[in-house]
Short mmCIF file of C-alpha atoms in Angstrom, two decimals:
data_model
loop_
_atom_site.label_atom_id
_atom_site.label_comp_id
_atom_site.label_asym_id
_atom_site.label_seq_id
_atom_site.Cartn_x
_atom_site.Cartn_y
_atom_site.Cartn_z
CA MET A 7 13.89 16.87 -1.76
CA ALA A 8 16.47 14.71 -3.53
CA ALA A 9 16.35 10.99 -2.98
CA PRO A 10 19.00 9.74 -0.53
CA CYS A 11 21.95 7.86 -1.95
CA LEU A 12 22.62 4.26 -1.00
CA LYS A 13 25.52 5.28 1.23
CA GLU A 14 23.24 7.56 3.29
CA VAL A 15 20.61 4.84 3.69
CA VAL A 16 23.23 2.31 4.77
CA SER A 17 24.48 4.81 7.35
CA MET A 18 20.93 5.25 8.70
CA TYR A 19 20.57 1.46 8.84
CA GLN A 20 23.80 1.10 10.82
CA THR A 21 22.53 3.66 13.34
CA LEU A 22 19.25 1.73 13.65
CA ILE A 23 21.06 -1.58 14.16
CA LYS A 24 23.29 -0.05 16.82
CA GLU A 25 20.28 1.21 18.79
CA TRP A 26 18.24 -1.96 18.25
CA ASN A 27 21.03 -4.21 19.55
CA LYS A 28 21.27 -2.35 22.85
CA LYS A 29 19.94 -4.30 25.83
CA PRO A 30 17.38 -3.04 26.48
CA ALA A 31 16.75 -1.12 23.28
CA ASP A 32 15.32 2.39 23.49
CA LEU A 33 12.00 1.68 21.80
CA GLU A 34 11.08 5.34 21.32
CA LYS A 35 14.38 6.11 19.64
CA CYS A 36 14.17 2.96 17.50
CA GLY A 37 10.64 3.93 16.48
CA LYS A 38 11.80 7.30 15.19
CA LEU A 39 14.70 5.70 13.33
CA LEU A 40 12.35 3.15 11.76
CA SER A 41 10.01 5.89 10.57
CA GLY A 42 12.92 7.72 8.96
CA MET A 43 14.17 4.52 7.35
CA LYS A 44 10.75 3.74 5.87
CA MET A 45 10.60 7.15 4.21
CA SER A 46 14.08 6.67 2.78
CA LEU A 47 13.20 3.22 1.48
CA ILE A 48 10.14 4.57 -0.29
CA LYS A 49 12.13 7.39 -1.89
CA PHE A 50 14.84 4.93 -2.86
CA SER A 51 12.21 2.55 -4.33
CA PHE A 52 13.46 -0.37 -2.24
CA LEU A 53 9.90 -1.40 -1.46
CA PRO A 54 8.25 -3.54 -4.19
CA THR A 55 5.63 -0.92 -5.09
CA SER A 56 6.74 -0.03 -8.60
CA ASN A 57 8.31 -1.47 -11.75
CA ASN A 58 11.78 -0.52 -10.56
CA LYS A 59 14.19 -3.41 -10.05
CA PRO A 60 16.28 -2.73 -6.95
CA SER A 61 19.55 -4.57 -6.46
CA GLN A 62 19.84 -7.54 -4.13
CA GLN A 63 21.74 -5.38 -1.64
CA GLU A 64 18.86 -2.92 -1.58
CA LEU A 65 16.32 -5.69 -1.14
CA LEU A 66 18.26 -7.23 1.74
CA LEU A 67 18.62 -3.86 3.43
CA ALA A 68 14.90 -3.15 3.15
CA ARG A 69 14.00 -6.63 4.43
CA ASP A 70 16.26 -6.25 7.47
CA VAL A 71 14.67 -2.91 8.36
CA LEU A 72 11.14 -4.31 8.06
CA GLU A 73 12.05 -7.33 10.21
CA ILE A 74 13.18 -4.98 12.94
CA GLY A 75 9.91 -3.07 12.51
CA VAL A 76 7.87 -6.24 13.08
CA GLN A 77 9.79 -7.14 16.23
CA TRP A 78 9.70 -3.55 17.48
CA SER A 79 5.91 -3.54 17.09
CA ILE A 80 5.63 -6.64 19.31
CA LEU A 81 7.72 -5.02 22.04
CA LYS A 82 5.49 -1.93 21.77
CA GLU A 83 2.41 -4.21 21.87
CA ASP A 84 1.12 -2.35 18.82
CA ILE A 85 -0.94 -4.75 16.69
CA PRO A 86 -1.81 -2.28 13.88
CA SER A 87 1.89 -1.45 13.51
CA PHE A 88 2.75 -5.15 13.50
CA GLU A 89 0.25 -5.76 10.69
CA ARG A 90 1.56 -2.84 8.62
CA TYR A 91 5.16 -4.03 8.86
CA MET A 92 4.17 -7.63 8.09
CA ALA A 93 2.22 -6.50 5.01
CA MET A 94 5.35 -4.74 3.71
CA LEU A 95 7.65 -7.60 4.70
CA LYS A 96 5.74 -10.56 3.21
CA PRO A 97 6.62 -9.73 -0.44
CA TYR A 98 10.30 -10.13 0.45
CA TYR A 99 9.57 -13.56 1.89
CA LEU A 100 7.08 -14.76 -0.71
CA ASP A 101 7.41 -12.79 -3.96
CA TYR A 102 11.22 -12.75 -3.90
CA ARG A 103 11.50 -16.41 -2.93
CA GLY A 104 14.28 -17.85 -5.09
CA ILE A 105 15.86 -14.43 -5.61
CA LEU A 106 16.77 -13.76 -1.99
CA GLU A 107 18.02 -16.38 0.43
CA ASP A 108 15.70 -16.97 3.36
CA SER A 109 16.35 -14.69 6.30
CA ALA A 110 17.03 -16.24 9.70
CA TYR A 111 13.72 -14.66 10.75
CA THR A 112 11.61 -15.72 7.76
CA TYR A 113 9.57 -18.51 9.29
CA GLN A 114 9.69 -17.14 12.81
CA LEU A 115 7.87 -14.01 11.64
CA LEU A 116 5.55 -15.81 9.23
CA GLY A 117 4.59 -18.14 12.08
CA LEU A 118 4.11 -15.14 14.34
CA ASN A 119 1.78 -13.64 11.74
CA LEU A 120 -0.28 -16.86 11.76
CA LEU A 121 -0.47 -16.73 15.55
CA SER A 122 -1.65 -13.12 15.45
CA LEU A 123 -4.54 -14.13 13.17
CA LEU A 124 -5.48 -16.99 15.49
CA ALA A 125 -5.39 -14.70 18.52
CA GLN A 126 -7.80 -12.34 16.75
CA ASN A 127 -10.06 -15.20 15.59
CA ARG A 128 -9.42 -14.35 11.92
CA LEU A 129 -9.52 -17.97 10.79
CA ALA A 130 -10.30 -17.34 7.10
CA GLU A 131 -7.20 -15.14 6.80
CA PHE A 132 -5.21 -17.73 8.77
CA HIS A 133 -5.97 -20.41 6.16
CA THR A 134 -5.30 -18.00 3.30
CA GLU A 135 -1.83 -17.31 4.71
CA LEU A 136 -1.17 -21.04 5.12
CA GLU A 137 -1.84 -21.62 1.44
CA LEU A 138 0.99 -19.22 0.56
CA LEU A 139 3.58 -21.29 2.42
CA PRO A 140 5.56 -24.26 1.05
CA ALA A 141 3.85 -27.55 1.98
CA LYS A 142 7.00 -28.98 3.61
CA GLU A 143 7.15 -26.07 6.08
CA LEU A 144 3.66 -26.85 7.38
CA GLN A 145 4.87 -30.17 8.76
CA HIS A 146 8.53 -29.64 9.53
CA ASN A 147 9.12 -26.00 10.45
CA VAL A 148 8.86 -25.48 14.21
CA TYR A 149 7.42 -21.95 13.90
CA ILE A 150 4.72 -22.87 11.39
CA LYS A 151 3.88 -26.15 13.15
CA HIS A 152 3.29 -24.28 16.39
CA SER A 153 0.52 -22.12 14.93
CA VAL A 154 -0.95 -24.98 12.87
CA SER A 155 -1.12 -27.18 15.97
CA LEU A 156 -2.83 -24.44 17.97
CA GLU A 157 -5.46 -24.04 15.26
CA GLN A 158 -6.11 -27.80 15.34
CA TYR A 159 -6.48 -27.75 19.13
CA LEU A 160 -8.98 -24.90 18.87
CA MET A 161 -11.02 -26.73 16.24
CA GLU A 162 -11.04 -29.85 18.43
CA GLY A 163 -12.00 -27.86 21.51
CA SER A 164 -8.83 -29.13 23.22
CA TYR A 165 -8.30 -25.95 25.20
CA ASN A 166 -6.07 -27.72 27.70
CA LYS A 167 -3.54 -28.35 24.91
CA VAL A 168 -3.61 -24.67 23.96
CA PHE A 169 -2.83 -23.65 27.54
CA LEU A 170 -0.07 -26.25 27.78
CA ALA A 171 1.47 -24.80 24.60
CA ARG A 172 2.07 -21.45 26.31
CA GLY A 173 5.15 -22.92 27.98
CA ASN A 174 6.54 -24.22 24.71
CA VAL A 175 6.52 -21.25 22.35
CA PRO A 176 9.23 -21.38 19.66
CA ALA A 177 10.39 -17.79 20.24
CA GLU A 178 10.12 -15.20 23.00
CA ASN A 179 8.10 -12.74 20.90
CA TYR A 180 5.32 -15.35 20.54
CA HIS A 181 4.25 -14.73 24.14
CA PHE A 182 2.45 -11.49 23.22
CA PHE A 183 -0.10 -13.11 20.92
CA MET A 184 -0.25 -16.29 23.02
CA ASN A 185 -1.39 -14.21 25.99
CA ILE A 186 -4.09 -12.58 23.86
CA LEU A 187 -5.26 -16.00 22.65
CA LEU A 188 -5.34 -17.43 26.18
CA GLY A 189 -7.26 -14.40 27.42
CA THR A 190 -9.88 -14.94 24.72
CA LEU A 191 -10.22 -18.62 25.64
CA ARG A 192 -10.58 -17.83 29.32
CA ASP A 193 -13.39 -15.39 28.53
CA GLU A 194 -15.17 -18.07 26.50
CA ILE A 195 -14.80 -20.68 29.27
CA ALA A 196 -15.93 -18.17 31.90
CA THR A 197 -19.04 -17.30 29.87
CA CYS A 198 -19.93 -21.00 29.63
CA MET A 199 -19.44 -21.39 33.39
CA GLU A 200 -21.75 -18.45 34.11
CA LYS A 201 -24.47 -20.01 31.97
CA SER A 202 -23.99 -23.53 33.32
CA TYR A 203 -23.46 -23.17 37.07
CA GLN A 204 -24.76 -21.12 39.96
CA LYS A 205 -21.49 -21.42 41.84
CA VAL A 206 -18.11 -23.13 41.57
CA SER A 207 -15.41 -23.52 44.21
CA ILE A 208 -12.47 -21.16 43.90
CA PRO A 209 -9.89 -23.98 43.48
CA GLU A 210 -12.03 -25.63 40.79
CA THR A 211 -12.55 -22.32 38.98
CA THR A 212 -8.81 -21.71 39.09
CA ARG A 213 -8.23 -25.13 37.55
CA MET A 214 -10.94 -24.77 34.89
CA LEU A 215 -9.53 -21.43 33.75
CA TYR A 216 -5.93 -22.68 33.81
CA PHE A 217 -4.64 -20.10 36.25
CA GLU A 218 -1.48 -20.97 38.14
CA GLY A 219 -2.58 -19.30 41.36
CA GLU A 220 -5.63 -17.85 43.10
CA LYS A 221 -4.17 -14.33 43.02
CA SER A 222 -4.37 -14.10 39.22
CA MET A 223 -7.71 -15.90 39.42
CA LYS A 224 -9.05 -13.17 41.72
CA VAL A 225 -7.98 -10.41 39.33
CA PHE A 226 -9.88 -12.14 36.53
CA ALA A 227 -12.95 -12.74 38.72
CA ASP A 228 -13.04 -9.10 39.83
CA LYS A 229 -13.01 -7.95 36.21
CA ARG A 230 -16.04 -10.11 35.49
CA GLY A 231 -17.83 -8.94 38.62
CA TRP A 232 -18.02 -12.37 40.24
CA LYS A 233 -19.02 -12.47 43.89
CA THR A 234 -17.71 -14.85 46.53
CA GLU A 235 -19.52 -16.85 49.19
CA GLY A 236 -17.10 -18.68 51.40
CA ASN A 237 -14.82 -20.67 49.12
CA PHE A 238 -17.07 -20.31 46.07
CA TYR A 239 -17.51 -17.92 43.18
CA VAL A 240 -21.22 -17.25 42.76
CA PHE A 241 -22.71 -16.53 39.35
CA GLU A 242 -26.07 -15.06 38.47
CA ASP A 243 -28.97 -17.41 39.22
CA LEU A 244 -29.82 -19.18 35.98
CA SER A 245 -33.52 -19.09 36.82
CA LYS A 246 -33.41 -15.29 36.66
CA LYS A 247 -31.85 -15.21 33.20
CA ASP A 248 -33.94 -14.58 30.15
CA ALA A 249 -34.66 -17.89 28.48
CA THR A 250 -33.64 -16.41 25.14
CA GLN A 251 -30.09 -15.80 26.36
CA GLY A 252 -29.04 -19.41 26.19
CA ILE A 253 -30.14 -22.93 25.36
CA THR A 254 -29.43 -25.65 27.90
CA SER A 255 -27.18 -28.53 26.98
CA TYR A 256 -30.20 -30.83 27.24
CA LYS A 257 -32.08 -28.92 24.55
CA ILE A 258 -29.00 -28.79 22.33
CA THR A 259 -28.60 -32.57 22.65
CA GLN A 260 -32.30 -33.07 21.94
CA HIS A 261 -32.10 -30.96 18.79
CA MET A 262 -29.00 -32.82 17.60
CA LEU A 263 -30.70 -36.21 18.07
CA GLU A 264 -33.76 -35.06 16.17
CA TYR A 265 -31.53 -33.75 13.40
CA ALA A 266 -29.67 -37.09 13.23
CA LYS A 267 -32.96 -38.98 12.92
CA GLU A 268 -34.02 -36.77 10.04
CA LEU A 269 -30.71 -37.43 8.28
CA GLU A 270 -31.21 -41.17 8.69
CA ARG A 271 -34.64 -40.91 7.10
CA ILE A 272 -33.19 -38.99 4.16
CA VAL A 273 -30.46 -41.59 3.65
#
């Protein structure tokens, strides 16, 4: 099959843009158009996978298509697709820096990529991605700062700040990965509660897990198999748990003090 000419690819792009800008967009139709565009871009050598040197117009066209692909993946809640599109898009943002002007979506999508890594607890990759970004953007760009701040809150154990940040996301498409991150944190807090308490009042549990109402709290509790007694959620009796499943906070503190004493002796 002959490679498509630039005019044909531009025509396909215009059709994609027309469908994508509809409110709401037909995601299934956009998905098919994106797949067709990717094949055309590969045949046209727009993608930076060879020694060919595409024109700036071709690079801009390819970048625009991939940006739509990233955003489409979020709406479809398809993380593997999101990661594939981001992997293809990043060279346009990073390798062609200085050749292409920054897109209006450059740092929004790079920040979104950082948030996706945080939500999946891929911290090593998170820091690797940070090192690729200009130092000034880490402190001044609202999209990058958002993800960097979240990572700092997580390292500090300031979960309350993470939950407060959900109402202050820099773009609408950040909510998808924020919800995944908050779900992971709730599971961690809930696991600690199960190991630390026999029962906790429903209002207090709702507060500790940062739910806005008892209805959403009940859905979460049902998924974890928590039982209720009056106005309390009842967890498994700690005395019945295998001692190897967890170490009490007292023992952890004791070990830390002993460790500190040993360090003092060494010094």
